[in-house]
Coordinates of C-alpha atoms in Angstrom, one line a residue:
X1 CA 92.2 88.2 123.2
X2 CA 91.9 87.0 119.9
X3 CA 92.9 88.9 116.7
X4 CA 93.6 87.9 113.2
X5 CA 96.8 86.8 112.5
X6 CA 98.1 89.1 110.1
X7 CA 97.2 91.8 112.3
X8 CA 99.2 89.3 115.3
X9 CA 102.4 89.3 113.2
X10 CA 102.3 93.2 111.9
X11 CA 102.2 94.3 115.5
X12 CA 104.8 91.4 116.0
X13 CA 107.1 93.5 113.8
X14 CA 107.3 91.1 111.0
X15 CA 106.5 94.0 107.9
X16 CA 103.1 96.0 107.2
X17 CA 99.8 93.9 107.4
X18 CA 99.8 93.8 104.0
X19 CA 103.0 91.7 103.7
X20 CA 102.0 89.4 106.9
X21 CA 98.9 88.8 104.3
X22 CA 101.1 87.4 101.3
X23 CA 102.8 85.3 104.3
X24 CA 99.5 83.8 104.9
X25 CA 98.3 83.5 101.3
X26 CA 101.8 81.6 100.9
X27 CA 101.4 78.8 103.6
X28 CA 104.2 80.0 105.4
X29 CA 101.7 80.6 108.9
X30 CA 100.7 78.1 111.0
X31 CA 98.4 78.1 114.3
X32 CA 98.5 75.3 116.4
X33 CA 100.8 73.0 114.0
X34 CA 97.7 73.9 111.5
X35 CA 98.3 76.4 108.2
X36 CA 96.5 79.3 108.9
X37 CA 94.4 81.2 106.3
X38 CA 93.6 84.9 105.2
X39 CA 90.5 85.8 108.1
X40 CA 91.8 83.1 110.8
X41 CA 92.1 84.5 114.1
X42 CA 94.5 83.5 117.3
X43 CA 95.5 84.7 120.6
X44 CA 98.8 85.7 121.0
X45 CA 98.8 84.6 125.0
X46 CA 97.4 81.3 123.8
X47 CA 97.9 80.1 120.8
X48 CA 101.6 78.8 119.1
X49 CA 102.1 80.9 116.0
X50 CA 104.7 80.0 113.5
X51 CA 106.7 82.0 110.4
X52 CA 108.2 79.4 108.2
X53 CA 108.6 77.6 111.1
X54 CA 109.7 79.4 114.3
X55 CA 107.7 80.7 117.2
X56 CA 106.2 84.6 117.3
X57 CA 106.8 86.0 120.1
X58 CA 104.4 88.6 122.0
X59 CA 105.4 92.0 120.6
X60 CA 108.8 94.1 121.9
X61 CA 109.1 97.4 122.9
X62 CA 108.3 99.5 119.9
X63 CA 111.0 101.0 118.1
X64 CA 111.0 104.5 115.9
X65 CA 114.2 105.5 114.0
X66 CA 114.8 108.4 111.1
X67 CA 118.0 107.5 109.2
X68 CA 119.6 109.1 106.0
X69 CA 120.1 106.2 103.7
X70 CA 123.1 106.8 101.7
X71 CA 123.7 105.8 97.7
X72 CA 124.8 102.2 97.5
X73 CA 122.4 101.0 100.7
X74 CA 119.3 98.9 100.0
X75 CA 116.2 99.8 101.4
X76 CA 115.4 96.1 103.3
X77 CA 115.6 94.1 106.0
X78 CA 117.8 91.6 104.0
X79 CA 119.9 91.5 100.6
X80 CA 119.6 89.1 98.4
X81 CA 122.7 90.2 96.5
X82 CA 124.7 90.6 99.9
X83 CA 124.6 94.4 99.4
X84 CA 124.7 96.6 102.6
X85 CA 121.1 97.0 104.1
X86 CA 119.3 100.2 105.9
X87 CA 119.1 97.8 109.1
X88 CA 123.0 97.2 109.2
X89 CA 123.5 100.9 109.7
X90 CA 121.6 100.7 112.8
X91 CA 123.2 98.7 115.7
X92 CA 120.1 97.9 118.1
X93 CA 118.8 94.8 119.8
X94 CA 115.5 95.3 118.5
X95 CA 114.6 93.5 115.0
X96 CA 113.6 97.1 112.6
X97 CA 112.4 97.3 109.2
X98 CA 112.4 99.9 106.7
X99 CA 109.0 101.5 105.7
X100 CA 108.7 102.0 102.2
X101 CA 111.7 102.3 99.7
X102 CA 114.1 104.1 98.2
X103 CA 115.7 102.7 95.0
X104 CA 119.6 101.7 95.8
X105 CA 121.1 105.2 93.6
X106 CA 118.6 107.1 96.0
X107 CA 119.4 109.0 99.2
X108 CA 117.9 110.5 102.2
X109 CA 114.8 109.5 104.8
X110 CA 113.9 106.2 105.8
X111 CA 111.8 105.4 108.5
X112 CA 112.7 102.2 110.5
X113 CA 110.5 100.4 113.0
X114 CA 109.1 97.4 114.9
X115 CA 106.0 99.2 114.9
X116 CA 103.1 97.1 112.0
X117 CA 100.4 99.3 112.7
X118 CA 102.3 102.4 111.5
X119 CA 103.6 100.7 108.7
X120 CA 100.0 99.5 107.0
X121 CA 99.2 103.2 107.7
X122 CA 102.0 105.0 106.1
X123 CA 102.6 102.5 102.9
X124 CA 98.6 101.6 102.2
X125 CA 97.8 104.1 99.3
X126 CA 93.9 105.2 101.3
X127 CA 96.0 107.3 103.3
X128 CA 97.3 109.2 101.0
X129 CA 100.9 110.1 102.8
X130 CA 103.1 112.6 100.9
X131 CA 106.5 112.0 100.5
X132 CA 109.3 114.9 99.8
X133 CA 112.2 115.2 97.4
X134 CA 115.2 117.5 96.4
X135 CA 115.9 116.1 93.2
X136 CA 119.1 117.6 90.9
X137 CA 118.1 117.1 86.8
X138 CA 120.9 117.6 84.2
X139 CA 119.5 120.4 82.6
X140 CA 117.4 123.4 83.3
X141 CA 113.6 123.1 82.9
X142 CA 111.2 124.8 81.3
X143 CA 107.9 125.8 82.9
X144 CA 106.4 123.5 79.9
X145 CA 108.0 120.6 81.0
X146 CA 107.3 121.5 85.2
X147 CA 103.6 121.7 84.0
X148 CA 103.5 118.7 82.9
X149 CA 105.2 116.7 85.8
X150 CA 103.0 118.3 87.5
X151 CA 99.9 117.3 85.9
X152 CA 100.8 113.7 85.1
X153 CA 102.9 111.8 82.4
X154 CA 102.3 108.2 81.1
X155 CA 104.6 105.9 82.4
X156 CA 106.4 103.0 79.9
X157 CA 104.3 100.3 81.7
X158 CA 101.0 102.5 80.6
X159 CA 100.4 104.2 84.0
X160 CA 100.2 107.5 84.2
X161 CA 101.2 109.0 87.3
X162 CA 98.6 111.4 89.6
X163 CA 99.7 115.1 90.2
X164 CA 102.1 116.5 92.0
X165 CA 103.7 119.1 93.5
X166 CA 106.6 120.4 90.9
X167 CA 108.8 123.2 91.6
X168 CA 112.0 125.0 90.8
X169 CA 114.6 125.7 93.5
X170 CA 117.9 126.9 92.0
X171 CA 120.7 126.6 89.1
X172 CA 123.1 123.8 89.9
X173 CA 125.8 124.0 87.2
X174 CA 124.4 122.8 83.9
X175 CA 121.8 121.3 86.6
X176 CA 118.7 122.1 88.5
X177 CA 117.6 121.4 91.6
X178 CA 113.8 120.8 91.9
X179 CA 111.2 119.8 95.0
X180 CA 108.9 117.5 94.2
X181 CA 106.2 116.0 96.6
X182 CA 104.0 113.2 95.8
X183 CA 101.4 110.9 97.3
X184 CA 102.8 108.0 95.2
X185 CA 105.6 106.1 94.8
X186 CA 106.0 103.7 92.1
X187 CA 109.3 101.9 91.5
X188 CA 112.0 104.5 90.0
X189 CA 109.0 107.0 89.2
X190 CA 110.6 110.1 89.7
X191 CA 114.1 108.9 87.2
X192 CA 111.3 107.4 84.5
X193 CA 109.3 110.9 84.6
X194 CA 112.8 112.6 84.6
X195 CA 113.7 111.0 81.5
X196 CA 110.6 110.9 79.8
X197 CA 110.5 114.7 80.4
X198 CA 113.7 115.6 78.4
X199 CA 115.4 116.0 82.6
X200 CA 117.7 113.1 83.6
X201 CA 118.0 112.9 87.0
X202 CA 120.9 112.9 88.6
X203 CA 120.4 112.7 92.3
X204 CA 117.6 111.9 94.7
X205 CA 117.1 112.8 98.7
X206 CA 114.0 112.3 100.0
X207 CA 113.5 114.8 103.2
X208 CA 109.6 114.2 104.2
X209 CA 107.8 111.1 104.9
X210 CA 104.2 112.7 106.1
X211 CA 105.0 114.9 109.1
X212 CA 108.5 113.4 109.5
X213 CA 111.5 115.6 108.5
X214 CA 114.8 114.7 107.3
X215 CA 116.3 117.6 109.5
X216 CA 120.4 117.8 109.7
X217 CA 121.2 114.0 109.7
X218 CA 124.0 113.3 107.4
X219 CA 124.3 110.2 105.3
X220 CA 124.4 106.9 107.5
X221 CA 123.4 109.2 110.6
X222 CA 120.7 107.9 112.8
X223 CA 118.2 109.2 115.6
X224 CA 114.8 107.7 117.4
X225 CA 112.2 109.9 116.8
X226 CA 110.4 111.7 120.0
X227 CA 107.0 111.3 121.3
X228 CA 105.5 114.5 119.5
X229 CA 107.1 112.9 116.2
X230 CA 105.2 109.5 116.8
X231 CA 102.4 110.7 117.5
X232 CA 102.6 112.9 114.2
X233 CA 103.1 110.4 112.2
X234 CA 100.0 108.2 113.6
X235 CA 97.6 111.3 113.4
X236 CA 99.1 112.6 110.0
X237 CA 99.0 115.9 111.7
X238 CA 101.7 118.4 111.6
X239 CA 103.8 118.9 114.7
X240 CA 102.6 122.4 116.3
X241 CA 105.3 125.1 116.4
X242 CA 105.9 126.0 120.4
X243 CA 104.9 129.4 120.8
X244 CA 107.0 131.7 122.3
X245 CA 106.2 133.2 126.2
X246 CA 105.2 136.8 125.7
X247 CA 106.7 139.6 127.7
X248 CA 105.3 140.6 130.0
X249 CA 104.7 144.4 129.7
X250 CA 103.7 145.0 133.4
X251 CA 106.1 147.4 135.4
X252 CA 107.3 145.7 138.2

């Protein structure tokens, strides 16, 4: 059955649609020996598609993993500065890829996967997917300065960033830490905002990605993520809690 190719390579698990796009716009596709262009469409079953030159293959088993990125890890397939990648912590045959980033100083959940489909859904900004963060600031804030997090503050490249969900959690030394969930995520947002705000942040973890929770995995930990949590993450609906069996109050 025929499909168009971007949509061919995302479910392939070469990145989100959006980046199999950029490989098109870039010549780097080809159908038949032929370059393909943005709106061509193949057959998978058929047709010989090449990135930069070597064969896709018809997609492998889908692959869902949670892992805590640690400080010092890039969030990417590959380094181009030979720094240690999310996908060298995990040893699998399957070719995974990290969706969405955290900046190298940052910490905590990273979804990996083989899995395109899930990836245009979770990064594309129409869907509107929160993400979660503890995040520890030098000093302790005033609700003046949560306010206006909260509301929105002007970035130094002009943007200002939409509202979000600001609040305090506790004393950490000299410190705070503070949750902060967000349906955006521009590069280094929440350390510019920190700083702009008078609040230097010290430490990031990020614990939610949509429906999918951090839980007790410790740095450079790992775990593939169960059907309910798949199917979560497709639907954007909360897990349901299992409800307890009531006793019965019948004498026997």
């Amino acid at each position: 059955m025929e499909e168009r190719i971007q949509k061919i390579l995302a479910k392939s698990g070469l990145g989100s649609r959006r980046a199999c796009e950029s490989y098109i716009a870039a010549g780097r596709v080809t159908v038949n020996n032929r370059v393909a262009k943005l709106g061509d469409k193949a057959d998978i079953t058929k047709d010989r598609i090449c990135l930069d030159g070597e064969s896709i293959s018809a997609p492998e088993e889908l692959v869902y993993i949670a892992l805590y990125k640690p400080r010092g890890v890039l969030s990417a397939a590959v380094s181009p500065e030979a720094l240690q990648t999310v996908c060298d912590l995990v040893d699998i045959p399957q070719k995974v890829y990290p969706v969405g980033r955290l900046d190298v100083e940052s910490e905590g959940l990273i979804l990996l996967t083989n899995d395109g489909e899930l990836t245009n859904r979770l990064t594309h900004p129409r869907y509107g997917h929160e993400k979660e963060y503890r995040v520890l600031v030098a000093r302790h804030p005033d609700e003046a300065q949560l306010e206006t997090w909260r509301h929105g503050v002007v970035l130094s490249d002009g943007y200002k960033t939409a509202p979000a969900q600001v609040s305090y959690q506790r004393t950490m030394g000299k410190g705070s830490w503070l949750r902060v969930t967000m349906r955006e995520g521009k590069k280094r947002q929440i350390r510019e905002t920190g700083s702009i705000l008078g609040l230097p942040v010290v430490k990031i973890i990020r614990i939610r990605i949509g429906t999918l929770m951090l839980g007790n995995l410790n740095p450079r930990q790992w775990r593939y993520l169960n059907a309910e949590e798949i199917k979560a993450l497709k639907t954007n609906r909360p897990i349901k809690p299992k409800q307890k069996a009531r006793k019965s109050n019948k004498k026997r």
